[in-house]
PDB file of C-alpha atoms in Angstrom:
ATOM      1  CA  MET A   1     153.934 -41.098-114.601  1.00 55.00           C
ATOM      2  CA  LYS A   2     154.213 -39.237-111.606  1.00 56.00           C
ATOM      3  CA  LYS A   3     149.931 -38.482-112.080  1.00 56.00           C
ATOM      4  CA  ILE A   4     150.195 -42.615-111.538  1.00 57.00           C
ATOM      5  CA  LEU A   5     152.031 -42.501-109.064  1.00 51.00           C
ATOM      6  CA  LEU A   6     150.833 -39.945-106.943  1.00 54.00           C
ATOM      7  CA  LEU A   7     147.313 -41.002-107.734  1.00 56.00           C
ATOM      8  CA  GLY A   8     148.288 -45.112-106.894  1.00 56.00           C
ATOM      9  CA  MET A   9     149.668 -43.506-103.385  1.00 58.00           C
ATOM     10  CA  LEU A  10     146.336 -41.707-103.132  1.00 56.00           C
ATOM     11  CA  VAL A  11     144.159 -45.076-103.557  1.00 56.00           C
ATOM     12  CA  VAL A  12     147.062 -46.719-100.929  1.00 57.00           C
ATOM     13  CA  LEU A  13     146.778 -44.431 -98.171  1.00 54.00           C
ATOM     14  CA  LEU A  14     142.879 -44.113 -98.184  1.00 55.00           C
ATOM     15  CA  GLY A  15     142.482 -48.032 -98.860  1.00 60.00           C
ATOM     16  CA  ALA A  16     144.814 -47.408 -95.192  1.00 58.00           C
ATOM     17  CA  PHE A  17     142.325 -44.787 -93.701  1.00 57.00           C
ATOM     18  CA  PHE A  18     139.207 -46.835 -94.563  1.00 59.00           C
ATOM     19  CA  GLY A  19     140.562 -50.281 -94.006  1.00 58.00           C
ATOM     20  CA  CYS A  20     141.855 -49.364 -90.449  1.00 57.00           C
ATOM     21  CA  SER A  21     138.423 -48.056 -89.256  1.00 55.00           C
ATOM     22  CA  GLU A  22     136.434 -49.694 -86.328  1.00 62.00           C
ATOM     23  CA  GLU A  23     132.958 -50.821 -86.787  1.00 68.00           C
ATOM     24  CA  THR A  24     131.480 -50.420 -83.099  1.00 75.00           C
ATOM     25  CA  THR A  25     128.092 -52.387 -82.078  1.00 84.00           C
ATOM     26  CA  GLU A  26     126.964 -51.179 -78.842  1.00 86.00           C
ATOM     27  CA  VAL A  27     126.092 -54.255 -76.763  1.00 86.00           C
ATOM     28  CA  PRO A  28     122.894 -53.413 -75.327  1.00 92.00           C
ATOM     29  CA  LYS A  29     122.093 -53.124 -71.567  1.00 94.00           C
ATOM     30  CA  GLU A  30     120.810 -56.265 -70.508  1.00 96.00           C
ATOM     31  CA  ALA A  31     120.541 -57.217 -66.125  1.00 96.00           C
ATOM     32  CA  LYS A  32     121.262 -61.255 -65.515  1.00 96.00           C
ATOM     33  CA  LEU A  33     120.288 -62.651 -62.456  1.00 96.00           C
ATOM     34  CA  GLU A  34     122.055 -65.600 -61.611  1.00 95.00           C
ATOM     35  CA  PHE A  35     120.103 -67.823 -58.670  1.00 91.00           C
ATOM     36  CA  VAL A  36     123.219 -68.773 -56.458  1.00 94.00           C
ATOM     37  CA  SER A  37     121.978 -70.693 -53.615  1.00 93.00           C
ATOM     38  CA  ALA A  38     119.586 -70.972 -51.217  1.00 91.00           C
ATOM     39  CA  SER A  39     119.028 -72.570 -47.669  1.00 92.00           C
ATOM     40  CA  VAL A  40     116.624 -73.665 -44.859  1.00 92.00           C
ATOM     41  CA  GLU A  41     117.242 -73.881 -41.332  1.00 93.00           C
ATOM     42  CA  ILE A  42     115.571 -73.777 -38.800  1.00 94.00           C
ATOM     43  CA  THR A  43     117.005 -71.271 -36.018  1.00 95.00           C
ATOM     44  CA  ASN A  44     114.462 -71.419 -33.100  1.00 95.00           C
ATOM     45  CA  TRP A  45     112.383 -74.885 -32.105  1.00 93.00           C
ATOM     46  CA  ASP A  46     110.044 -73.259 -29.736  1.00 94.00           C
ATOM     47  CA  THR A  47     108.393 -71.101 -31.808  1.00 94.00           C
ATOM     48  CA  ASP A  48     109.233 -72.905 -34.998  1.00 94.00           C
ATOM     49  CA  GLU A  49     110.981 -70.108 -36.958  1.00 95.00           C
ATOM     50  CA  TYR A  50     112.855 -70.564 -39.703  1.00 93.00           C
ATOM     51  CA  THR A  51     115.053 -68.851 -42.040  1.00 94.00           C
ATOM     52  CA  VAL A  52     115.669 -68.661 -45.682  1.00 92.00           C
ATOM     53  CA  SER A  53     118.535 -67.231 -46.953  1.00 94.00           C
ATOM     54  CA  PHE A  54     119.201 -66.956 -50.415  1.00 95.00           C
ATOM     55  CA  THR A  55     122.010 -65.236 -52.825  1.00 96.00           C
ATOM     56  CA  LEU A  56     121.738 -63.898 -56.537  1.00 96.00           C
ATOM     57  CA  GLN A  57     124.103 -62.306 -58.782  1.00 98.00           C
ATOM     58  CA  ASN A  58     123.893 -60.411 -61.801  1.00 98.00           C
ATOM     59  CA  THR A  59     126.144 -61.315 -64.579  1.00 97.00           C
ATOM     60  CA  GLY A  60     124.355 -58.825 -66.824  1.00 96.00           C
ATOM     61  CA  ASN A  61     125.843 -55.460 -67.271  1.00 96.00           C
ATOM     62  CA  ALA A  62     123.452 -53.755 -67.199  1.00 97.00           C
ATOM     63  CA  THR A  63     121.343 -53.446 -63.277  1.00 97.00           C
ATOM     64  CA  ALA A  64     118.160 -55.004 -62.069  1.00 98.00           C
ATOM     65  CA  THR A  65     115.368 -53.105 -60.639  1.00 97.00           C
ATOM     66  CA  ASN A  66     111.870 -54.437 -59.791  1.00 97.00           C
ATOM     67  CA  ILE A  67     113.088 -57.260 -58.311  1.00 97.00           C
ATOM     68  CA  GLN A  68     110.216 -59.096 -57.658  1.00 97.00           C
ATOM     69  CA  GLY A  69     111.085 -63.372 -55.937  1.00 94.00           C
ATOM     70  CA  ARG A  70     109.756 -66.664 -54.908  1.00 93.00           C
ATOM     71  CA  ILE A  71     109.754 -69.457 -53.283  1.00 91.00           C
ATOM     72  CA  GLY A  72     109.101 -72.783 -53.808  1.00 92.00           C
ATOM     73  CA  PHE A  73     109.163 -75.750 -51.913  1.00 91.00           C
ATOM     74  CA  THR A  74     109.475 -79.712 -53.238  1.00 93.00           C
ATOM     75  CA  PHE A  75     108.176 -81.845 -50.364  1.00 89.00           C
ATOM     76  CA  GLU A  76     109.265 -85.701 -50.093  1.00 86.00           C
ATOM     77  CA  GLY A  77     106.920 -87.812 -52.396  1.00 88.00           C
ATOM     78  CA  GLU A  78     105.474 -84.986 -55.131  1.00 91.00           C
ATOM     79  CA  THR A  79     107.030 -83.987 -58.167  1.00 90.00           C
ATOM     80  CA  GLU A  80     105.669 -79.920 -58.742  1.00 92.00           C
ATOM     81  CA  ALA A  81     107.364 -77.629 -56.155  1.00 92.00           C
ATOM     82  CA  THR A  82     104.469 -75.729 -53.994  1.00 92.00           C
ATOM     83  CA  TRP A  83     105.096 -71.664 -54.479  1.00 94.00           C
ATOM     84  CA  SER A  84     104.982 -68.588 -52.436  1.00 91.00           C
ATOM     85  CA  PRO A  85     103.379 -65.388 -54.192  1.00 95.00           C
ATOM     86  CA  TYR A  86     106.150 -63.389 -55.651  1.00 96.00           C
ATOM     87  CA  VAL A  87     107.494 -60.721 -53.405  1.00 94.00           C
ATOM     88  CA  PRO A  88     109.345 -57.468 -53.909  1.00 96.00           C
ATOM     89  CA  LEU A  89     112.917 -57.321 -53.243  1.00 94.00           C
ATOM     90  CA  GLY A  90     112.884 -54.156 -52.963  1.00 95.00           C
ATOM     91  CA  VAL A  91     116.487 -53.189 -54.060  1.00 96.00           C
ATOM     92  CA  ASP A  92     118.208 -53.215 -56.653  1.00 97.00           C
ATOM     93  CA  ILE A  93     121.460 -55.621 -57.937  1.00 98.00           C
ATOM     94  CA  THR A  94     124.676 -52.839 -59.842  1.00 98.00           C
ATOM     95  CA  ALA A  95     126.226 -55.056 -62.854  1.00 97.00           C
ATOM     96  CA  GLY A  96     128.892 -57.767 -61.078  1.00 97.00           C
ATOM     97  CA  SER A  97     126.640 -57.284 -58.037  1.00 97.00           C
ATOM     98  CA  THR A  98     126.164 -60.305 -55.634  1.00 97.00           C
ATOM     99  CA  TYR A  99     123.076 -59.758 -53.183  1.00 97.00           C
ATOM    100  CA  SER A 100     122.038 -61.942 -50.383  1.00 97.00           C
ATOM    101  CA  GLU A 101     119.341 -61.778 -47.815  1.00 95.00           C
ATOM    102  CA  THR A 102     118.029 -63.634 -44.971  1.00 95.00           C
ATOM    103  CA  MET A 103     114.274 -64.294 -44.315  1.00 90.00           C
ATOM    104  CA  VAL A 104     112.515 -65.381 -41.232  1.00 94.00           C
ATOM    105  CA  ASP A 105     109.234 -66.954 -41.228  1.00 92.00           C
ATOM    106  CA  TYR A 106     107.456 -69.027 -39.039  1.00 94.00           C
ATOM    107  CA  ALA A 107     106.061 -72.941 -39.450  1.00 92.00           C
ATOM    108  CA  GLU A 108     101.868 -74.125 -37.916  1.00 92.00           C
ATOM    109  CA  ASP A 109     103.822 -76.359 -35.578  1.00 92.00           C
ATOM    110  CA  GLU A 110     107.342 -78.604 -35.467  1.00 90.00           C
ATOM    111  CA  ALA A 111     106.007 -81.448 -38.103  1.00 90.00           C
ATOM    112  CA  GLU A 112     105.188 -78.333 -40.612  1.00 90.00           C
ATOM    113  CA  ALA A 113     109.288 -77.161 -39.939  1.00 89.00           C
ATOM    114  CA  LEU A 114     110.478 -80.832 -40.344  1.00 89.00           C
ATOM    115  CA  ILE A 115     108.933 -81.288 -43.503  1.00 89.00           C
ATOM    116  CA  ILE A 116     109.696 -77.874 -44.306  1.00 87.00           C
ATOM    117  CA  LEU A 117     112.913 -78.657 -43.923  1.00 87.00           C
ATOM    118  CA  ALA A 118     113.244 -82.028 -45.674  1.00 89.00           C
ATOM    119  CA  ALA A 119     112.212 -80.183 -48.910  1.00 90.00           C
ATOM    120  CA  GLU A 120     113.892 -79.717 -51.864  1.00 91.00           C
ATOM    121  CA  ILE A 121     114.098 -75.541 -52.223  1.00 89.00           C
ATOM    122  CA  THR A 122     113.772 -73.265 -55.404  1.00 89.00           C
ATOM    123  CA  MET A 123     113.670 -69.771 -56.315  1.00 92.00           C
ATOM    124  CA  GLU A 124     112.642 -67.701 -58.943  1.00 94.00           C
ATOM    125  CA  PHE A 125     113.205 -64.539 -60.240  1.00 95.00           C
ATOM    126  CA  THR A 126     111.441 -61.718 -62.277  1.00 96.00           C
ATOM    127  CA  TRP A 127     113.487 -58.264 -63.310  1.00 97.00           C
ATOM    128  CA  GLU A 128     113.291 -55.645 -65.309  1.00 96.00           C
ATOM    129  CA  THR A 129     116.671 -53.489 -66.791  1.00 95.00           C
ATOM    130  CA  GLU A 130     118.212 -50.242 -66.156  1.00 88.00           C
TER     131      GLU A 130
END
């Protein structure tokens, strides 16, 4: 009888030990950049200078590195964006961080500045996960 009782207690203890052990699954590291906003503003009408400001947020759990971005303008009456080449940002964005930048450029003339101001802005980014 003692052997059966002892064996039963051993089974209960082993079941409790193995049943309560946590199995951990490693979450893969991933940087995930989300485009938050962009705006265009004419900053100097005499020189046709304009700025493009944008904000990105890394909602992933790893740092985004080697980030490159390009801007697309969809002009009035067009359905496809006209894209600039990809440009390296030269920064890393850590997990949970927000990054903003303002770039300065010049239109050829006031007419082009007005066209840019009226365009819809789109941006695309590529990155690697550190």
